[in-house]
Short mmCIF file of C-alpha atoms in Angstrom, two decimals:
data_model
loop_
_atom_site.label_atom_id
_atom_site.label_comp_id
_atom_site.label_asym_id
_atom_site.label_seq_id
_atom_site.Cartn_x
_atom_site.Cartn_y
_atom_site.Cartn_z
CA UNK C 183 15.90 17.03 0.06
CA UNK C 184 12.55 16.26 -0.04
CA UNK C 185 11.15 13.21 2.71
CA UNK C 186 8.74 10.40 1.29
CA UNK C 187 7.91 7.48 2.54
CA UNK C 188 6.07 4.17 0.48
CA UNK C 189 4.26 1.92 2.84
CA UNK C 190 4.83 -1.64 0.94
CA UNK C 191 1.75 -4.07 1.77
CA UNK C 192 2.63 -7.85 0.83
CA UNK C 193 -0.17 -10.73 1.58
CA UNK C 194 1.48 -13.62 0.79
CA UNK C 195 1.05 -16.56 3.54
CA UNK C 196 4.02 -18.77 2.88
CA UNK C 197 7.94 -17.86 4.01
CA UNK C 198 10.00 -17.88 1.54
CA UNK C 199 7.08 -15.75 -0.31
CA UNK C 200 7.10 -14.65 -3.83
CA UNK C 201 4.46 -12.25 -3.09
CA UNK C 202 6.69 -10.51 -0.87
CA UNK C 203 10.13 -10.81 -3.12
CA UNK C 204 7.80 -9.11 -5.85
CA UNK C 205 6.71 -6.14 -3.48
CA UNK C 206 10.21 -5.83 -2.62
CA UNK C 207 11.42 -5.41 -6.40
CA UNK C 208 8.63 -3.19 -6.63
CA UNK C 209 9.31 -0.92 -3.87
CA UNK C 210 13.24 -1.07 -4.34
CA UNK C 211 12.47 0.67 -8.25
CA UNK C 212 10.01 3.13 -6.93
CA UNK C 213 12.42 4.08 -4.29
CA UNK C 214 15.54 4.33 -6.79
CA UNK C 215 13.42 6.18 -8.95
CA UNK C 216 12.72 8.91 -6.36
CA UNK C 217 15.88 8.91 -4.95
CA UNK C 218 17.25 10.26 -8.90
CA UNK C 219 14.69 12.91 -8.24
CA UNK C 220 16.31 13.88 -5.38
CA UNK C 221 14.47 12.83 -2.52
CA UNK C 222 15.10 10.66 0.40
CA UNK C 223 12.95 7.19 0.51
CA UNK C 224 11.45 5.81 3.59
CA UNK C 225 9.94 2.29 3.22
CA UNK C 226 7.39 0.65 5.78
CA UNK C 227 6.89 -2.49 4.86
CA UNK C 228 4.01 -3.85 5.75
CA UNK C 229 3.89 -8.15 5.89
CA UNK C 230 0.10 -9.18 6.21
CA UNK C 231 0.95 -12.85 7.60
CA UNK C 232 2.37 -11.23 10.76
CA UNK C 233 -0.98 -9.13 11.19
CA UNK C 234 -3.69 -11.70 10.15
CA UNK C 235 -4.91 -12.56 13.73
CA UNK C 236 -5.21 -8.84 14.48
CA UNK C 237 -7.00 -8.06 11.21
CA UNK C 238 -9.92 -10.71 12.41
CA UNK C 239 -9.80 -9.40 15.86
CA UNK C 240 -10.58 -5.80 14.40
CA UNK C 241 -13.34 -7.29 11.94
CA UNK C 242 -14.90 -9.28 15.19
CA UNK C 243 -15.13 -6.00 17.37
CA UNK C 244 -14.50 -2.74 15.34
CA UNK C 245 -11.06 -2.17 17.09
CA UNK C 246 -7.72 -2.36 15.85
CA UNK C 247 -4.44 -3.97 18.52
CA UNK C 248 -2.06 -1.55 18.98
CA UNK C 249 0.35 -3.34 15.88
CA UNK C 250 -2.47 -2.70 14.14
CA UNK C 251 -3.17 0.39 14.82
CA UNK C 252 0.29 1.38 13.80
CA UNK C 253 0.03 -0.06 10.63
CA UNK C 254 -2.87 1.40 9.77
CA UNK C 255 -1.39 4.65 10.51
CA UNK C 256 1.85 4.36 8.90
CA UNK C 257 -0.45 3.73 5.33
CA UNK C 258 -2.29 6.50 6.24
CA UNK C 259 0.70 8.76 6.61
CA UNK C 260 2.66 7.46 3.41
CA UNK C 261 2.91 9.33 0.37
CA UNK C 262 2.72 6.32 -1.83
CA UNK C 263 1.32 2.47 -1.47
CA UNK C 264 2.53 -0.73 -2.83
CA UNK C 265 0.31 -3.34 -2.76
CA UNK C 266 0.76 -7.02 -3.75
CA UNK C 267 -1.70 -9.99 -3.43
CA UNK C 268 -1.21 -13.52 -3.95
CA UNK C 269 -4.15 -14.81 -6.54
CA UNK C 270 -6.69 -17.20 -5.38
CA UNK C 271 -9.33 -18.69 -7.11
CA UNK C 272 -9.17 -15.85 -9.33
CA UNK C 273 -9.39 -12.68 -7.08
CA UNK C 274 -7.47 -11.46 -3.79
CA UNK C 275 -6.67 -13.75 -1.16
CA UNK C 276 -9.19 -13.54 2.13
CA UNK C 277 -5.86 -11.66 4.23
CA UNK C 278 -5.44 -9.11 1.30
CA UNK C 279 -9.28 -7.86 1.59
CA UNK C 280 -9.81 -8.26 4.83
CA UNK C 281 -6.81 -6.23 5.71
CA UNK C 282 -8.60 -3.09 3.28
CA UNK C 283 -11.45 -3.80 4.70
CA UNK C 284 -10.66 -2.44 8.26
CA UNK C 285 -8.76 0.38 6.56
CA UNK C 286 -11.13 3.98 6.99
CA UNK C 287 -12.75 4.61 4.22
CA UNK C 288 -11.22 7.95 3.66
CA UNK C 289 -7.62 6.28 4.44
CA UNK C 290 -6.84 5.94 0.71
CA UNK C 291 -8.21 8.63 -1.04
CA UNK C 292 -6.33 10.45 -4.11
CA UNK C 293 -3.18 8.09 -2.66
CA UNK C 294 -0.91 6.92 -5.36
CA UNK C 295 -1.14 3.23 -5.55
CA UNK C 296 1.06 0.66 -7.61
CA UNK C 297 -0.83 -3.02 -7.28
CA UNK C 298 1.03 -6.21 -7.70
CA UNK C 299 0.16 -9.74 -7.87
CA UNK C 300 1.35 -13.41 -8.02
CA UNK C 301 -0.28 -16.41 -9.23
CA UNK C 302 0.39 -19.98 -10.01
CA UNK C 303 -0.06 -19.52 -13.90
CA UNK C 304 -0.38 -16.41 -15.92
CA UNK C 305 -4.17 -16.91 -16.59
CA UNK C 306 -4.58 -15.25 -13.00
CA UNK C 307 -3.39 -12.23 -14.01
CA UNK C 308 -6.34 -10.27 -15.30
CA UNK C 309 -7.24 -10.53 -11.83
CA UNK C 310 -5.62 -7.33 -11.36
CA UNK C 311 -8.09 -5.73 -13.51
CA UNK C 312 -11.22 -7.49 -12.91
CA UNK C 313 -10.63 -7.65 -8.61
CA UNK C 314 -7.53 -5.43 -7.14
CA UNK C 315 -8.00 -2.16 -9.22
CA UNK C 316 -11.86 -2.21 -8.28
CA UNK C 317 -11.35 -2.22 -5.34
CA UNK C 318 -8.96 0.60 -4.85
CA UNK C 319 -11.22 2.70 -7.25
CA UNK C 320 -14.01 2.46 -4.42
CA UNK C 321 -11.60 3.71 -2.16
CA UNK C 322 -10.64 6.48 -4.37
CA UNK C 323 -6.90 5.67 -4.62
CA UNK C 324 -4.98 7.04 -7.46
CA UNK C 325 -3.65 3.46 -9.06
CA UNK C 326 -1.30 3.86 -11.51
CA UNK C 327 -2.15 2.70 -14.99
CA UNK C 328 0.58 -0.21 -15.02
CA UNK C 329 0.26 -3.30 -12.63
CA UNK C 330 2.33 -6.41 -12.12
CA UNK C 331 1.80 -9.92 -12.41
CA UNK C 332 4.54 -12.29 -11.88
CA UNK C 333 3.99 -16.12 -12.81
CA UNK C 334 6.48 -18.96 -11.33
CA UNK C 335 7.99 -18.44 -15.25
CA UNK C 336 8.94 -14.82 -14.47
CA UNK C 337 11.07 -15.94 -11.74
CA UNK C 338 13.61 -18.12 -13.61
CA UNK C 339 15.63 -17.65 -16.98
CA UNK C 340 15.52 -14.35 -18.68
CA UNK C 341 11.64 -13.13 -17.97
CA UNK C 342 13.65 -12.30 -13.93
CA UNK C 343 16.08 -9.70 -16.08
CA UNK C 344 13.55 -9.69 -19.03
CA UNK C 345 9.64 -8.81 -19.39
CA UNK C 346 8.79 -9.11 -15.71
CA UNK C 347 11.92 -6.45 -14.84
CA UNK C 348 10.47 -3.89 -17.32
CA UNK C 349 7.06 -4.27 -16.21
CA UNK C 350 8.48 -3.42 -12.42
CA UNK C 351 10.50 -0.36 -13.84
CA UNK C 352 7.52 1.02 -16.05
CA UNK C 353 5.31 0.67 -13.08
CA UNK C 354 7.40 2.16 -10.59
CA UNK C 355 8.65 5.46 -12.87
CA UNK C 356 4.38 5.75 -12.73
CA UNK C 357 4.09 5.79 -9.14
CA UNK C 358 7.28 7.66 -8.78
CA UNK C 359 5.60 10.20 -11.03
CA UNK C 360 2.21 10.43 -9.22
CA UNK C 361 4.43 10.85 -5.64
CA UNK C 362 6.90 13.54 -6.87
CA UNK C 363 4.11 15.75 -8.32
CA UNK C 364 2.14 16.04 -4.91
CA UNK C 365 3.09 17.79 -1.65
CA UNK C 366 4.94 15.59 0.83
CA UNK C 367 2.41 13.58 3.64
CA UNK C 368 2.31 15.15 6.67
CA UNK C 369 1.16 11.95 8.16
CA UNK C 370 -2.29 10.81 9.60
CA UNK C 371 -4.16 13.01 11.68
CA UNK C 372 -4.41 13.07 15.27
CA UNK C 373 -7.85 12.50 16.27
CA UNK C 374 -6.98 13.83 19.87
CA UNK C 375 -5.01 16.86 18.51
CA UNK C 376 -6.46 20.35 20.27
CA UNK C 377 -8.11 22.45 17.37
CA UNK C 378 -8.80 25.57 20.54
CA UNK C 379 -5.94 26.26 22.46
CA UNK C 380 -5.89 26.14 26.05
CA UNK C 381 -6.34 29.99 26.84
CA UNK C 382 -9.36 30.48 24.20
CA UNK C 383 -11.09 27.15 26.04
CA UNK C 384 -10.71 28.74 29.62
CA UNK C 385 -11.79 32.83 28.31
CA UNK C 386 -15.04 30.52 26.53
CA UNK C 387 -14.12 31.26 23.06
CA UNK C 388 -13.94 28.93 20.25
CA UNK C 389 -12.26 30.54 17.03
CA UNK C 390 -14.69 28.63 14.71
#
């Protein structure tokens, strides 16, 4: 059986948070969907509110807390991202981008990402297109083609088991696809890892 693992980035800043049930619903389908496949499903989630002091820390002096650190390395070493922003003023919130901007630039790259959003009306929502997506296209992420926006009216009567459900299937059987066809992550790499070993550093040689 086949090990993946979906690191699950939510950016809401209220608790109960709507941004995070949403990343949930998404994750929970992506994983279920892999998990028919036949592999095994690791989540990381990844709750931005618990991380936002560290975040401005790492902006002020270009080095990330040990939490940090570990997030940023457990994204790096996922197979698959979920990422869900709350919608302010018609873009990202400031936690959401300032949280990708301390990620490395080469962090993301040809990673399968499913984006996500929430918003006080549906007007908000093309702020997926026009904002998130951009932004993952700089940093070459594979997004997959269908993204989520959930309104306070998806939440109640039938748009919970009705449009807003299908939308978070469709999406996830995307990202599920993008994450099945590619070898498993092997994880970030160490930057301290020995590329010589021991006895070809002592006889001088470097196999280079």
């Amino acid at each position: 059986m086949t090990r993946r693992t979906l690191a699950v980035v939510s950016a809401g800043l209220g608790r109960p948070s709507s941004t995070r049930l949403l990343a949930d619903q998404l994750a929970a389908a992506t994983r279920d969907e892999l998990d028919r496949r036949g592999a095994n499903v690791e989540l990381h989630p990844i709750e931005l509110r618990e991380h936002a002091h560290d975040v401005v820390n790492h902006l002020l002096t270009g080095f990330p807390s040990p939490a940090l650190r570990h997030v940023l390395d457990a994204m790096a070493g996922a197979d698959g991202l979920i990422a869900v922003t709350p919608i302010f003023n018609a873009s990202y919130n400031g936690l959401f981008k300032s949280f990708f901007d301390v990620v490395d630039k080469e962090a993301l790259a040809d990673r399968p990402v499913l984006i996500g959003a929430t918003g006080g009306t549906a007007r908000h929502s093309l702020a997926l297109e026009h904002a998130v997506r951009p932004m993952f296209a700089y940093l070459r992420a594979q997004v997959v083609p269908t993204a989520v926006f959930a309104a306070p009216e998806d939440w109640a009567g039938e748009g919970a088991d009705g449009a807003l459900r299908a939308r978070i299937r469709r999406a996830a059987g995307e990202l599920a696809d993008q994450v099945d066809r590619r070898p498993a992550a092997v994880g970030p790499a160490d930057p301290f890892a020995l590329t010589t070993s021991f006895e070809d550093l002592l006889a001088g040689r470097d196999p280079a």
